[in-house]
PDB file of C-alpha atoms in Angstrom:
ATOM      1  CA  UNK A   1      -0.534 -45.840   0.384  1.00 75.00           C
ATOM      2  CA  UNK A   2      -3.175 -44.193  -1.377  1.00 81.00           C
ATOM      3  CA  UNK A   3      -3.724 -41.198   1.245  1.00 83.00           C
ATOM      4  CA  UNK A   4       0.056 -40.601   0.898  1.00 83.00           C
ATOM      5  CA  UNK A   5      -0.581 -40.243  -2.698  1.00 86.00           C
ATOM      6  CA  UNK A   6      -2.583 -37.706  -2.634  1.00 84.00           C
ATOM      7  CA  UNK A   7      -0.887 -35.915  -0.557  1.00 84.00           C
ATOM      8  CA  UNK A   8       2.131 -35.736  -2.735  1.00 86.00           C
ATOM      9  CA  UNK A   9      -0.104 -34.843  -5.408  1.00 87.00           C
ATOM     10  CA  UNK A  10      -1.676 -31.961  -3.172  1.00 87.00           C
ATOM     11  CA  UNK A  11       1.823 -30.892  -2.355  1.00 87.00           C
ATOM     12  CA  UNK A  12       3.439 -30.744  -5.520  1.00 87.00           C
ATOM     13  CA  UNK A  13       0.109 -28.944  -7.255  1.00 89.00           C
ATOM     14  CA  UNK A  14       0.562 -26.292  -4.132  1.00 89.00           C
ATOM     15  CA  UNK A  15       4.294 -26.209  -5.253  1.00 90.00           C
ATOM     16  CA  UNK A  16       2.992 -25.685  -8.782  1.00 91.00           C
ATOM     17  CA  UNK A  17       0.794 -23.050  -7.871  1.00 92.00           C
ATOM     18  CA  UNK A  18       3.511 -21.360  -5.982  1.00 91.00           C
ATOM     19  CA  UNK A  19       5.802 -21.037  -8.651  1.00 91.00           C
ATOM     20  CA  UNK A  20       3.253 -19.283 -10.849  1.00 92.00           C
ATOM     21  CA  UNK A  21       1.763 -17.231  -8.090  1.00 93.00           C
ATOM     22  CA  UNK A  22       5.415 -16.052  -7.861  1.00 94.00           C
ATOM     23  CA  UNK A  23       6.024 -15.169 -11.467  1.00 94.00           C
ATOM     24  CA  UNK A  24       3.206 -13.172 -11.413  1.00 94.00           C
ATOM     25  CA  UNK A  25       4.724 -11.316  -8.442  1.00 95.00           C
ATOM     26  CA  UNK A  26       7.978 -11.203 -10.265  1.00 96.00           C
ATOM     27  CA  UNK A  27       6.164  -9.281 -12.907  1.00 96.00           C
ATOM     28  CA  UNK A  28       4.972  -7.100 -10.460  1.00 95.00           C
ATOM     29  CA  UNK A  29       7.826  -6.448  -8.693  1.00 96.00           C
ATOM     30  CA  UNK A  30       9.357  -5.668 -11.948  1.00 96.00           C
ATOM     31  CA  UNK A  31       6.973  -3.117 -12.776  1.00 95.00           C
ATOM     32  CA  UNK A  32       7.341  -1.418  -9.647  1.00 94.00           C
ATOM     33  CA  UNK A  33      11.132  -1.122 -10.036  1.00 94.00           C
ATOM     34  CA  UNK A  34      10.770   0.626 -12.779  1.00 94.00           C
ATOM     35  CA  UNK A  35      10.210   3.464 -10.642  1.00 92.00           C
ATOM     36  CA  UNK A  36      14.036   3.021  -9.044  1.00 91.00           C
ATOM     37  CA  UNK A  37      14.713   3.280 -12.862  1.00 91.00           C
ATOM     38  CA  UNK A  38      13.318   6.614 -13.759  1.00 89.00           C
ATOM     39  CA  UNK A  39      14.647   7.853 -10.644  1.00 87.00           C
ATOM     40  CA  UNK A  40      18.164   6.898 -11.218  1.00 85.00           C
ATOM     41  CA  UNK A  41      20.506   8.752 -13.798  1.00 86.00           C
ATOM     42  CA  UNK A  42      20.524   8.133 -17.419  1.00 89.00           C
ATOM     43  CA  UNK A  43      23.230   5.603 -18.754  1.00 90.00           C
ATOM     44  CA  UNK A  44      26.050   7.742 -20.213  1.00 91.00           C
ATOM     45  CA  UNK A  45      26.948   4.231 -22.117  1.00 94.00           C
ATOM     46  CA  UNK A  46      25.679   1.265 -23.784  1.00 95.00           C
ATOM     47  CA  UNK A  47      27.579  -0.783 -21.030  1.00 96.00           C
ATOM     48  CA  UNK A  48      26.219   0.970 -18.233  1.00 93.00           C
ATOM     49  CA  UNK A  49      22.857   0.756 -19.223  1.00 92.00           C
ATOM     50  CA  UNK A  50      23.267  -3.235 -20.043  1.00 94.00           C
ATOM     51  CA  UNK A  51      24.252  -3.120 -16.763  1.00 94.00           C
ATOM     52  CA  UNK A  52      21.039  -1.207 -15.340  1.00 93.00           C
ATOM     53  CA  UNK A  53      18.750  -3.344 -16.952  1.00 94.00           C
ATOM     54  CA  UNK A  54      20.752  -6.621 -16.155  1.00 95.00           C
ATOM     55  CA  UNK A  55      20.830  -5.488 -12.192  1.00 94.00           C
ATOM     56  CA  UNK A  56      16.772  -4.152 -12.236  1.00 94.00           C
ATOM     57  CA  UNK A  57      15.885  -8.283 -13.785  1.00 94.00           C
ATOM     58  CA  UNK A  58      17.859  -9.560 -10.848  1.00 94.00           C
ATOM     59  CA  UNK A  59      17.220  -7.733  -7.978  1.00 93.00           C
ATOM     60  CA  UNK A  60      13.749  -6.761  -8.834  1.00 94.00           C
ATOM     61  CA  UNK A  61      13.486 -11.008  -9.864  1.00 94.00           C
ATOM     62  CA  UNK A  62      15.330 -12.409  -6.633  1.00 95.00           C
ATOM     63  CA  UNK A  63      12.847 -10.407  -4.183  1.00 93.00           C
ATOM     64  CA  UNK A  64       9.544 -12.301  -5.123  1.00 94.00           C
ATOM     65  CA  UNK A  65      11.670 -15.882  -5.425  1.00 94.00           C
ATOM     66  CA  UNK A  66      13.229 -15.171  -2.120  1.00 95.00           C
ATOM     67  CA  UNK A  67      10.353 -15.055  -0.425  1.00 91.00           C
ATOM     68  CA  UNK A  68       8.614 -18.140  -2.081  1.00 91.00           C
ATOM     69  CA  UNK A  69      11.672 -19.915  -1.162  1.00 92.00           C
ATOM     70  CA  UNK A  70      11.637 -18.671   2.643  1.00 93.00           C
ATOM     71  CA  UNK A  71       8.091 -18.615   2.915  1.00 88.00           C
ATOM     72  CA  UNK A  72       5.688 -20.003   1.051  1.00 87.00           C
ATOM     73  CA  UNK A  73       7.688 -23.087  -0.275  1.00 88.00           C
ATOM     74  CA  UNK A  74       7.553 -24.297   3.622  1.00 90.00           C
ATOM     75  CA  UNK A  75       4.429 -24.045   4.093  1.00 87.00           C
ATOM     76  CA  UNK A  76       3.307 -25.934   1.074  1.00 85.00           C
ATOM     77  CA  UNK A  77       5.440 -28.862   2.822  1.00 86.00           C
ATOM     78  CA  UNK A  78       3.586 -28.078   5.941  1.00 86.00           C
ATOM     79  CA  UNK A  79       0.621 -27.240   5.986  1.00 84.00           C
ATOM     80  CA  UNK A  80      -0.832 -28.452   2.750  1.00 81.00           C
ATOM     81  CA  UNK A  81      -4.465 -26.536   2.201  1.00 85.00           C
ATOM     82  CA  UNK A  82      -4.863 -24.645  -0.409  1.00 86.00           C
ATOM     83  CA  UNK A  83      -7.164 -21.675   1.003  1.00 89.00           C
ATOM     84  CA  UNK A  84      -4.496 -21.002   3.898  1.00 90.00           C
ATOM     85  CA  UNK A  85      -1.807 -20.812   1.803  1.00 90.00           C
ATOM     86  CA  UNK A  86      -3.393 -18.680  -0.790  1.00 91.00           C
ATOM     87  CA  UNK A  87      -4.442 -16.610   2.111  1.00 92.00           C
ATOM     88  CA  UNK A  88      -0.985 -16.518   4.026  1.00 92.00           C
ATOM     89  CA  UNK A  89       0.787 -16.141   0.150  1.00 93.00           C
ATOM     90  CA  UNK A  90      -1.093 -13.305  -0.586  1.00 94.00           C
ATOM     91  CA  UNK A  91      -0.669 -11.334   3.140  1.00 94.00           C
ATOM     92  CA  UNK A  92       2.802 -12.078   2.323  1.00 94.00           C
ATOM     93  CA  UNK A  93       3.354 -10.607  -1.331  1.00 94.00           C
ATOM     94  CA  UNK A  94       1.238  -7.584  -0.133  1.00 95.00           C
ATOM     95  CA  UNK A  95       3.174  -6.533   2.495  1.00 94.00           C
ATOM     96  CA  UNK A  96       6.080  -6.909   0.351  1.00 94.00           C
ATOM     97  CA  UNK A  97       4.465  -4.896  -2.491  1.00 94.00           C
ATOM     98  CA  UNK A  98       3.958  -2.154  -0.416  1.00 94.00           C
ATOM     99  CA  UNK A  99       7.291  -2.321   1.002  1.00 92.00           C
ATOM    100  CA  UNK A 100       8.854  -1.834  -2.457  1.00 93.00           C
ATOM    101  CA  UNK A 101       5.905   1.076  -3.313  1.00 91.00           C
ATOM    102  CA  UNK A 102       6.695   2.901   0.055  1.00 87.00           C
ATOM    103  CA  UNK A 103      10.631   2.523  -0.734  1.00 89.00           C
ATOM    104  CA  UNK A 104      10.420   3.533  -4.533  1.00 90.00           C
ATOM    105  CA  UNK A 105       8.052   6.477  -4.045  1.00 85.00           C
ATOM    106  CA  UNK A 106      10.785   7.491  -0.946  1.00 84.00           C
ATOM    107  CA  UNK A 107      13.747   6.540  -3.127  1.00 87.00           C
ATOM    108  CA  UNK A 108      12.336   8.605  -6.299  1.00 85.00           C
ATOM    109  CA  UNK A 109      12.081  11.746  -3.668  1.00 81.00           C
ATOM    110  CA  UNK A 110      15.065  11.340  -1.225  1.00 81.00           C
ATOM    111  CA  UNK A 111      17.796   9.671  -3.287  1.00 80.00           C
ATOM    112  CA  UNK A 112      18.094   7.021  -0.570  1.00 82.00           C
ATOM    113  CA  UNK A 113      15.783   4.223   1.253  1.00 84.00           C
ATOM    114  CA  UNK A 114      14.179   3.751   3.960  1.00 83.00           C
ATOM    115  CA  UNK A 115      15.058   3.564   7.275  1.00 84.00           C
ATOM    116  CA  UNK A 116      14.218   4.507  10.475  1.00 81.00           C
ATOM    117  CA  UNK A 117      16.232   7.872  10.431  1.00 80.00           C
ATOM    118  CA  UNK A 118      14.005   8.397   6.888  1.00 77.00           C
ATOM    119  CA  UNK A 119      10.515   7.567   8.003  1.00 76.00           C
ATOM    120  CA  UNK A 120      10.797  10.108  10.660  1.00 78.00           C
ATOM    121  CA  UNK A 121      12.195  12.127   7.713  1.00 76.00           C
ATOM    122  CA  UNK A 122       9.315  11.578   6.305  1.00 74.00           C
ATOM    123  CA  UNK A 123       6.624  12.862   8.691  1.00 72.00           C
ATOM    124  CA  UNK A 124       8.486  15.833   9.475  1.00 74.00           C
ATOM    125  CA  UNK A 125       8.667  16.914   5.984  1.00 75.00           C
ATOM    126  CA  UNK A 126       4.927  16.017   5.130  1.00 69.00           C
ATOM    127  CA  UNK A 127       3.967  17.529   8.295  1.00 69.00           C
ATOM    128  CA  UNK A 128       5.767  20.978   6.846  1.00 70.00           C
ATOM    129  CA  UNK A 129       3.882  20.583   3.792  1.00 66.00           C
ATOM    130  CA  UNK A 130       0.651  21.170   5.715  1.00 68.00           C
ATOM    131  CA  UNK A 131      -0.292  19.901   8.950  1.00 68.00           C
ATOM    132  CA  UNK A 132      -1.999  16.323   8.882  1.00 65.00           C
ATOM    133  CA  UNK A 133      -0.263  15.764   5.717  1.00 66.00           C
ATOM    134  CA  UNK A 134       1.915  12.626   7.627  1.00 68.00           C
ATOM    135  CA  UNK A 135      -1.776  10.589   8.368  1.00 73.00           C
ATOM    136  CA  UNK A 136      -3.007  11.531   4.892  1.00 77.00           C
ATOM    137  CA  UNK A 137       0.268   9.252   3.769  1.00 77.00           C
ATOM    138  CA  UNK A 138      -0.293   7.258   6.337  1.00 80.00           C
ATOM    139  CA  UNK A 139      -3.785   6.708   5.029  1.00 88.00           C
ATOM    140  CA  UNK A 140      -2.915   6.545   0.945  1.00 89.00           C
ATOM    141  CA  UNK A 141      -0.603   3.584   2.036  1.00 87.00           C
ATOM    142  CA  UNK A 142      -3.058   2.017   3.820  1.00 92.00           C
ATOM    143  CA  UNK A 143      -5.157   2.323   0.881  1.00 95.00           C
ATOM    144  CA  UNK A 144      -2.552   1.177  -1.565  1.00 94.00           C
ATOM    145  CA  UNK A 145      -1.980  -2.051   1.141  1.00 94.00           C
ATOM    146  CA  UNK A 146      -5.880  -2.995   0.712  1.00 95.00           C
ATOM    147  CA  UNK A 147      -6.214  -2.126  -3.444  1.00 95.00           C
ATOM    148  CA  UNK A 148      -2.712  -4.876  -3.490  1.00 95.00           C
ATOM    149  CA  UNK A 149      -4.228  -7.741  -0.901  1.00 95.00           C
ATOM    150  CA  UNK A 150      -7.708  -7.564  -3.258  1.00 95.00           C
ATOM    151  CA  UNK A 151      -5.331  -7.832  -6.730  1.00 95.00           C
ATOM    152  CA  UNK A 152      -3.134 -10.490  -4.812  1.00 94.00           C
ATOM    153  CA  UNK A 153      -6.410 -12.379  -3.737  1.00 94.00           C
ATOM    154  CA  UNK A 154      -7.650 -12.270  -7.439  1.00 94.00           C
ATOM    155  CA  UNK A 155      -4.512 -13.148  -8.664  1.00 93.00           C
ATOM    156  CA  UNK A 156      -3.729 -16.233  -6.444  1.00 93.00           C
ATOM    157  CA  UNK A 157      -6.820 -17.236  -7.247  1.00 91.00           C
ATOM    158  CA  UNK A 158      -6.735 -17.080 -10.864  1.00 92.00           C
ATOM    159  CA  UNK A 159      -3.212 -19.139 -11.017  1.00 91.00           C
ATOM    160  CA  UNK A 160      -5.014 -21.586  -8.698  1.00 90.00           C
ATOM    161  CA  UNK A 161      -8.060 -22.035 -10.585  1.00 89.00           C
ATOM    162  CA  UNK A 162      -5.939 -21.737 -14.060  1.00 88.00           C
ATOM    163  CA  UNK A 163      -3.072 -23.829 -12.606  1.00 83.00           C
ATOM    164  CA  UNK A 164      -3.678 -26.368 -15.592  1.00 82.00           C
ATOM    165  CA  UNK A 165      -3.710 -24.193 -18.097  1.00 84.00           C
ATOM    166  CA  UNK A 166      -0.860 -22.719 -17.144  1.00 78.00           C
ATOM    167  CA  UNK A 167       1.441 -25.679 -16.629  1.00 76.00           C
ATOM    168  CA  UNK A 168       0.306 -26.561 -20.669  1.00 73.00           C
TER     169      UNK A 168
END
């Protein structure tokens, strides 16, 4: 009785954790959507730019919950240890991070997002800049993917270790 205890208790601090790991990511998420906004035209009235903002707080909100839900939330329920699912969390919300960077920098260029038909876009136009141009992209994303894992990292950790604080 007391091992299945402390289980629940593991489980629902791993829940706990969750939740604010994905706020954080929320925040993030929202900052890098601001990019789609700056891209996008200017409001020609109050309405329409209610509207904007209303749209970039849910779509650019929903991504980072989605995943917890699909993801992460499963995972707490199955495999209940805290440095695999920090690790797995944070591989996660990278790769999604740099999805959204990758699309946002293409959307703020192109006017559209990715796709298949626009990453080979992509390369030919950044090969016509100057040859090699495609791996030097190639190798600033790369970049970008390792600079997001090490904040992810610090930041699931903080939340974890902070978890208590944060709940107050």
């Amino acid at each position: 009785m007391r091992q299945r205890r402390q289980r629940r208790d593991k489980i629902a601090r791993l829940i706990s954790w969750g939740h604010w790991f994905t706020f954080f990511n929320i925040l993030l998420a929202l900052a890098i959507g601001t990019l789609y906004i700056e891209a996008a035209e200017t409001p020609t009235t109050i309405l329409a730019g209610v509207y904007m903002i209303i749209s970039w707080l849910g779509h650019f909100a929903f991504l980072p919950f989605v995943v917890f839900i699909i993801l992460v939330f499963p995972f707490c329920l199955l495999i209940p240890y805290t440095r695999f699912l920090r690790g797995i969390a944070t591989l996660v919300a990278s790769f999604g991070l740099i999805a959204l960077v990758a699309d946002a920098l293409f959307f703020r260029q192109y006017g559209y997002h990715l796709n298949t038909y626009s990453l080979s876009q992509l390369a030919v136009d950044a090969e016509a800049a100057f040859a090699g141009a495609s791996f030097v992209l190639l190798l600033s994303m790369l970049l970008l993917f390792v600079v997001l894992l090490v904040f992810e990292l610090v930041l699931a950790n903080i939340a974890w270790k902070r978890l208590d604080r944060l709940k107050q």
